[in-house]
C-alpha positions as a printed NumPy array, in Angstrom:
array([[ -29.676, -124.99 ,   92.733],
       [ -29.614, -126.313,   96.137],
       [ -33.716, -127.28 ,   96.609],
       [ -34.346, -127.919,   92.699],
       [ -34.2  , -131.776,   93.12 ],
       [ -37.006, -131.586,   96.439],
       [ -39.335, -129.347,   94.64 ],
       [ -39.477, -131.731,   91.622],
       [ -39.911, -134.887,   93.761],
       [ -42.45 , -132.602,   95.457],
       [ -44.326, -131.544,   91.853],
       [ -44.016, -135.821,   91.138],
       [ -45.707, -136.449,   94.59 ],
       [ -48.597, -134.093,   93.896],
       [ -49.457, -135.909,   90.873],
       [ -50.053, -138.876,   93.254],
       [ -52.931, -136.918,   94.357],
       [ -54.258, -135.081,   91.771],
       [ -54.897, -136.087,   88.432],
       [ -55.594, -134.687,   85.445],
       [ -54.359, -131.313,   86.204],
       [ -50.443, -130.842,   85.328],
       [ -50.817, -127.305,   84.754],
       [ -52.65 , -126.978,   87.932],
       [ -49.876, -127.979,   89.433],
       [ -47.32 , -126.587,   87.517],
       [ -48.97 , -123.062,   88.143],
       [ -49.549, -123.809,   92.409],
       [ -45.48 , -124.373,   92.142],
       [ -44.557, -121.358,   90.29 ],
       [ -46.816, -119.619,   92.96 ],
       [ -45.004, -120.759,   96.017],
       [ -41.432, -120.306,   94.696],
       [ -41.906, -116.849,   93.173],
       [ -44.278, -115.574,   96.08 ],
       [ -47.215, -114.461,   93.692],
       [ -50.546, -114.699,   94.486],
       [ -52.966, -116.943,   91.826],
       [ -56.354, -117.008,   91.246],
       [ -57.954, -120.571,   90.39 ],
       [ -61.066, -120.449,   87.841],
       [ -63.125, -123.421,   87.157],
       [ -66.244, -125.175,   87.953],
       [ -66.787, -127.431,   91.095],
       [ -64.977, -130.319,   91.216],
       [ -61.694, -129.877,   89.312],
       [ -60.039, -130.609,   92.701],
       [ -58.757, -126.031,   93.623],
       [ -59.007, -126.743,   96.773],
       [ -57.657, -130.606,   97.355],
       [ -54.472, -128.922,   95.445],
       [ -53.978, -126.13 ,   97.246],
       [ -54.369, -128.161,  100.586],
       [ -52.025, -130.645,   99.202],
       [ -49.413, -128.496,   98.25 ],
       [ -49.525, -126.67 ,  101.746],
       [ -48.992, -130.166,  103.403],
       [ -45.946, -130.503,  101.148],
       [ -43.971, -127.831,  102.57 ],
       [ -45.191, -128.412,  105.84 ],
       [ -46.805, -124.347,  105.671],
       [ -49.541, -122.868,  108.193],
       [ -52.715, -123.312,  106.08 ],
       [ -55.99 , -121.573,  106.72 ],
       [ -59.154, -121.527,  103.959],
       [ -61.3  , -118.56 ,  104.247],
       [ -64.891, -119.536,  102.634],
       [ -65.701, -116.085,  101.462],
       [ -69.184, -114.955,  101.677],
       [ -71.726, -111.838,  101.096],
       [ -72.11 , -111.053,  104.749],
       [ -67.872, -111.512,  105.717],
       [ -66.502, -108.276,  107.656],
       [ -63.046, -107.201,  107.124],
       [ -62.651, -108.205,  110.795],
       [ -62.94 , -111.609,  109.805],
       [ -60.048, -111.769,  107.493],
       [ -57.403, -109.365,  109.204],
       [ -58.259, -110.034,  112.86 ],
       [ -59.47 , -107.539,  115.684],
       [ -59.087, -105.531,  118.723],
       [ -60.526, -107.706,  121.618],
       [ -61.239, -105.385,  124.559],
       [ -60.418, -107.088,  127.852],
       [ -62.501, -105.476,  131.161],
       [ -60.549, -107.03 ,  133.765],
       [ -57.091, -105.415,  132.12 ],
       [ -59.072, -102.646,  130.83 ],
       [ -56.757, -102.737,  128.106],
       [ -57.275, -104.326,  124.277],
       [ -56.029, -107.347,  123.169],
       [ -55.109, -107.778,  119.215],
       [ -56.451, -111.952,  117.949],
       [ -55.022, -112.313,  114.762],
       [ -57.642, -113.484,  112.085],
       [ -56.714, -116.22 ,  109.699],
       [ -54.656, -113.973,  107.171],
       [ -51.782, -114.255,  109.283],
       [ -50.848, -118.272,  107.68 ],
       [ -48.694, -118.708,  105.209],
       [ -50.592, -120.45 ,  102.174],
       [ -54.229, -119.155,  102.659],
       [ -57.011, -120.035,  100.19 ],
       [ -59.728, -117.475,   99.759],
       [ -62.   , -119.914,   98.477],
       [ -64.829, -117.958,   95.827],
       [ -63.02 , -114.765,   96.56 ],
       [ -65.731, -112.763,   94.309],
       [ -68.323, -113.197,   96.908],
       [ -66.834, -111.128,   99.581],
       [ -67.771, -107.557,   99.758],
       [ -65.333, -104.406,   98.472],
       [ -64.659, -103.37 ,  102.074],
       [ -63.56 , -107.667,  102.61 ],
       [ -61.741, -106.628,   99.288],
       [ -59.974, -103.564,  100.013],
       [ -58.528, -105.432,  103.476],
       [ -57.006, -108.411,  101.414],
       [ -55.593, -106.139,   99.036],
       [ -53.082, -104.832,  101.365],
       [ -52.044, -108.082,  102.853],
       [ -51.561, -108.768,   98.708],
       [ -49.978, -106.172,   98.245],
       [ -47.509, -104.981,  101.094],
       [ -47.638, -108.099,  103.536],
       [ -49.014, -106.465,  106.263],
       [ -52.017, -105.578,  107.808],
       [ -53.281, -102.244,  109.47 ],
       [ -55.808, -103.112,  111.903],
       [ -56.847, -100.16 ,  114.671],
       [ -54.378,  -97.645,  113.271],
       [ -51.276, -100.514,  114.098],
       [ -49.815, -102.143,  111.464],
       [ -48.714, -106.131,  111.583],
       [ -46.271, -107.756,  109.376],
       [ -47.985, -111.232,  107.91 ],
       [ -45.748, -114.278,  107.627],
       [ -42.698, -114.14 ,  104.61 ],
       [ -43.981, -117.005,  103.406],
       [ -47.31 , -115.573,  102.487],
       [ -49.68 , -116.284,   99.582],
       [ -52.884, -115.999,   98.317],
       [ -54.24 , -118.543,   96.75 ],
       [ -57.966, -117.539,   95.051],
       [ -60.525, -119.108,   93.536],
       [ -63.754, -118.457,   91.942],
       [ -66.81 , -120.   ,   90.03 ],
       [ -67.192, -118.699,   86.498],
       [ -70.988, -119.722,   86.239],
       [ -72.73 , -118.277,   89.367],
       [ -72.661, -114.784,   89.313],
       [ -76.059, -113.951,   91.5  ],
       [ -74.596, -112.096,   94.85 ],
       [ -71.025, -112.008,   93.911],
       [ -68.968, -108.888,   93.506],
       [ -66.538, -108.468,   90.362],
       [ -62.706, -107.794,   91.351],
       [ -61.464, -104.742,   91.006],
       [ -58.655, -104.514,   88.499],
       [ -56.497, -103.214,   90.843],
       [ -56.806, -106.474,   93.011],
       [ -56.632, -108.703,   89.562],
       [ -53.413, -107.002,   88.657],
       [ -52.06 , -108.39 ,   92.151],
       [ -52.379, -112.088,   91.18 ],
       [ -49.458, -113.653,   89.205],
       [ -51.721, -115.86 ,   87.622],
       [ -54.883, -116.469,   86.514],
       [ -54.993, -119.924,   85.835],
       [ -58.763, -121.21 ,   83.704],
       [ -59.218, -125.457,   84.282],
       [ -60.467, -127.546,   81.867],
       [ -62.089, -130.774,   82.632],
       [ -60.075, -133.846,   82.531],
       [ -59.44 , -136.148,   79.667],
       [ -61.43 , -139.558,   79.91 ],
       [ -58.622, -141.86 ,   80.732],
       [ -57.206, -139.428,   83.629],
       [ -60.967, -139.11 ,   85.002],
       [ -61.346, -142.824,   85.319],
       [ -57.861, -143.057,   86.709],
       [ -59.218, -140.655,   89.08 ],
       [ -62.568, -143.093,   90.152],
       [ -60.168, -146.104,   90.607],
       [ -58.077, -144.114,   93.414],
       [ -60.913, -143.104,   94.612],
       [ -62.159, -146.181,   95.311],
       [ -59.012, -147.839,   96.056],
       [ -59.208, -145.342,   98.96 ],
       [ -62.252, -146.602,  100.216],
       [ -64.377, -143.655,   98.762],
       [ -61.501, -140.747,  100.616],
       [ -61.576, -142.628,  104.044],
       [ -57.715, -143.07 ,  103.57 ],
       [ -56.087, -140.327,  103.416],
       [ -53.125, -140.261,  100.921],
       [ -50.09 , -140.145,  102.58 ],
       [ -47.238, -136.891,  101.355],
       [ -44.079, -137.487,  102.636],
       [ -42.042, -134.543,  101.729],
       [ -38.548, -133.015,  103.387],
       [ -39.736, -129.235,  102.705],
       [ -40.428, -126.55 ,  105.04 ],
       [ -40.731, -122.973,  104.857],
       [ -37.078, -121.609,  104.877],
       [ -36.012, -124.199,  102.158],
       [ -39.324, -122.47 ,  100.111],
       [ -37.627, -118.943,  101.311],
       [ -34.317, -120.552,   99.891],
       [ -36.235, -121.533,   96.463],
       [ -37.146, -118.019,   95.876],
       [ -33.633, -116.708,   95.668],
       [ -32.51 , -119.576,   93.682],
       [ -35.07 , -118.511,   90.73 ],
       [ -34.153, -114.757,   90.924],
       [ -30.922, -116.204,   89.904],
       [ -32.072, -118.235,   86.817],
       [ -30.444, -117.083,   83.93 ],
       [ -32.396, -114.719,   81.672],
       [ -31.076, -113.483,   78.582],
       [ -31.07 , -109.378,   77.313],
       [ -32.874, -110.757,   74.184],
       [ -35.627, -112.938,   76.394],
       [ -36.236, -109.754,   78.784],
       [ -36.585, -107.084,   75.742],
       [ -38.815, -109.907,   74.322],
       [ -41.009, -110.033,   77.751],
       [ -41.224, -106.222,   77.051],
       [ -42.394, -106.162,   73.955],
       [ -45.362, -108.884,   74.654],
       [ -46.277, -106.537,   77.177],
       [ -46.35 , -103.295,   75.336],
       [ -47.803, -104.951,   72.389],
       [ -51.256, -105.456,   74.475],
       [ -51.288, -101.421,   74.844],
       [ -51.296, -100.861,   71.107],
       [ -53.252, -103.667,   68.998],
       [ -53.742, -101.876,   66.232],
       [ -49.893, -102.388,   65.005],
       [ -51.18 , -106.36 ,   64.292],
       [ -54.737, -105.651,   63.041],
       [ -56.022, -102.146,   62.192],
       [ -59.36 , -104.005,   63.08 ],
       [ -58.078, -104.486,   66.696],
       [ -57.315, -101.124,   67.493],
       [ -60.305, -100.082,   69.81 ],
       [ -60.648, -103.637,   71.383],
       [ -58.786, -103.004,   74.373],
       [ -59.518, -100.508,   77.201],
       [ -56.582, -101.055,   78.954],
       [ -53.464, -102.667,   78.293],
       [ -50.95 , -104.481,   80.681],
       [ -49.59 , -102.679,   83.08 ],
       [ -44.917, -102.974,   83.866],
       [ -46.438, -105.272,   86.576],
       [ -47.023, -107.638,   83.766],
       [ -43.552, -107.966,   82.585],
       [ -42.306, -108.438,   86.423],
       [ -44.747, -111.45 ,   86.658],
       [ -43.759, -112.568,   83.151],
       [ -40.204, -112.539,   84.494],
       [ -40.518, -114.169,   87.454],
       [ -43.29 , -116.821,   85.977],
       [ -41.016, -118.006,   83.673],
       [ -37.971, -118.06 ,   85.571],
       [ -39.792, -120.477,   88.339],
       [ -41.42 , -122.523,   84.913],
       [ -37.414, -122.979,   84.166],
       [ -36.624, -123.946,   87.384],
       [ -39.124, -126.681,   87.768],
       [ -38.252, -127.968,   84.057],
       [ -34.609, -128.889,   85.997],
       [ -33.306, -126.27 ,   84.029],
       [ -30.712, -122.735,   85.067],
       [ -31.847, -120.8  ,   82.451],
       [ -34.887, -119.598,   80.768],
       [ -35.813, -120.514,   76.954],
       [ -38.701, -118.875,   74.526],
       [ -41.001, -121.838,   75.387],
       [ -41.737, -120.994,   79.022],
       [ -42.483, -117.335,   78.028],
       [ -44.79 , -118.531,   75.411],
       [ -46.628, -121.521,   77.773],
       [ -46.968, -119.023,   80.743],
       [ -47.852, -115.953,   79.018],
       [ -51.671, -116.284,   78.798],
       [ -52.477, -116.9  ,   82.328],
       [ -50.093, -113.669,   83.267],
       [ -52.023, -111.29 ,   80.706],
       [ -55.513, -112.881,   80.599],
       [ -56.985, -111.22 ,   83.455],
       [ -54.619, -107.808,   83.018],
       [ -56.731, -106.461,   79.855],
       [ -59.802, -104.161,   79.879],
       [ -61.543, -104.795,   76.775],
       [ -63.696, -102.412,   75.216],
       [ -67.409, -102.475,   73.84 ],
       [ -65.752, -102.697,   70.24 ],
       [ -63.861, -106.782,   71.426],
       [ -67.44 , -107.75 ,   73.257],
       [ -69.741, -107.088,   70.124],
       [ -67.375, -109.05 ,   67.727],
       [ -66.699, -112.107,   70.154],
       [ -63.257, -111.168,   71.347],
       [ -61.858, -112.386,   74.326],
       [ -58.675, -112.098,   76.138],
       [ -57.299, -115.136,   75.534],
       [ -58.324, -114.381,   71.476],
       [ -55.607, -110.943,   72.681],
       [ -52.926, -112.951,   74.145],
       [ -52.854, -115.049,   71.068],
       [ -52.584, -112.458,   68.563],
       [ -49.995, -110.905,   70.851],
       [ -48.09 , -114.033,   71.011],
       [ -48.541, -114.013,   67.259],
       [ -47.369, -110.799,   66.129],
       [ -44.447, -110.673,   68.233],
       [ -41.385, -111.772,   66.913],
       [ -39.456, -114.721,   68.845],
       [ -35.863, -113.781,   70.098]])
């Protein structure tokens, strides 16, 4: 494990920065060194955004935000076709998809057509624009977020786009002690006039070199059949609780297990470990499933949610 030892001094140097929010951070890392998107869900000020632009810093990556809004054009996100009279030709301008770590900041505002667009660069790492297709950096992630409270003139995600995000990672407030903690550096930095200082060896090839090193974590037969049984477990409730058997719509889809896989593999990694135990399964699970279940009428009436799913699942299912 060549780049284990920088990513954990990185994941110790981020905590310089942001407090209060270790799973935050755990979940940004396991982002960047499995290449999975990850959508952020919170209320203001649980510091999405000063992580995300922290962590880009850290590995010295090309870092655009993209404040999505009602009125944003496909256009904006992808780039366009510029056409230039005194060439008579047209000239592509890249729009800001083409970084490497770029935050779609309240992604649920945008538009389906703004929607459909990111999809692809989700999905395939490229985008089509004018009938030409462009590659978008290897590097590239998405990193979403998105207001639970305020839904006037936003647009639910399709599940579709959902089941392209490796995680979907809910904050919590801080405890007292770490919220105080988080006043004092405030103030110690004059109210954010000084900006704290990351000093951090990575770049994007030693990322690139991560990412092979945690497809090579060790992962026992019995740990992957046991990843494939949480999975199919959320198709068929009704084996745990006759009760539960019309409360999901939809189960997880094979894509689940893949994340699963690769979540906990990169959970290993930054534990400083070469091989992947029951524990990361279980502490990574929920925010790989949460936001991959449909539930049904039957769930909503009786005050089921999918996080009351993934615990039953995690419940019922025997541990290798």
């Amino acid at each position: 494990m060549q780049t284990q030892t920088e990513f954990l001094q990185l994941r110790s140097h981020l905590e310089q920065v942001i407090v209060g929010q270790s799973a935050l951070l755990d979940r940004l890392m396991i982002a960047l060194l499995t290449g999975g998107h990850i959508l952020l869900e919170s209320l203001p000020g649980l510091a999405k955004t000063t992580a995300v632009t922290t962590l880009a810093s850290g590995v010295h990556a090309s870092f655009q935000r993209i404040q999505f809004t009602p009125d944003l054009m496909p256009g904006d996100l992808t780039g366009t076709d510029i056409f230039e009279p005194q060439h008579g030709t047209f000239r592509f301008i890249p729009g800001p998809l083409f970084h490497e770590i770029v935050l779609a900041d309240e992604i649920n505002r945008a538009p389906p057509k703004v929607q459909s667009a990111l999809l692809e660069a989700m999905q395939e790492h490229q985008i089509t624009v004018g009938g030409v297709t462009r590659p978008l950096p290897e590097l590239f992630i998405v990193m979403a977020t998105q207001n639970p409270l305020e839904q006037s003139g936003t647009y639910p995600l399709p599940e579709a786009q959902l089941d392209r995000f490796l995680l979907h990672v809910v904050l919590q407030y801080p405890s007292a002690d770490d919220e105080l903690l988080i006043l004092q550096r405030d103030r110690a930095r004059h109210y954010g006039a000084d900006k704290p200082v990351l000093h951090s060896p990575l770049h994007p090839q030693q990322v690139l070199q991560a990412r092979r090193e945690v497809a090579e974590v060790h992962v026992a037969p019995e740990l992957e059949r046991y990843i494939v049984a949480l999975v199919g477990a959320t198709r068929d409730l009704g084996q745990f609780d006759a009760a539960w058997a019309e409360y999901l719509q939809v189960g997880a889809s094979p894509r689940a297990s893949i994340a699963l896989l690769r979540a906990s593999s990169a959970l290993a990694y930054l534990r400083g470990r070469e091989y992947v135990v029951p524990d990361d399964i279980l502490e990574i699970a929920p925010d790989v499933l949460r936001h991959r279940l449909v539930l049904g009428y039957a769930a909503r009436a009786a005050g089921v949610d999918a996080n009351a799913v993934v615990r039953k699942v995690l419940a019922g299912v025997t541990i290798p």
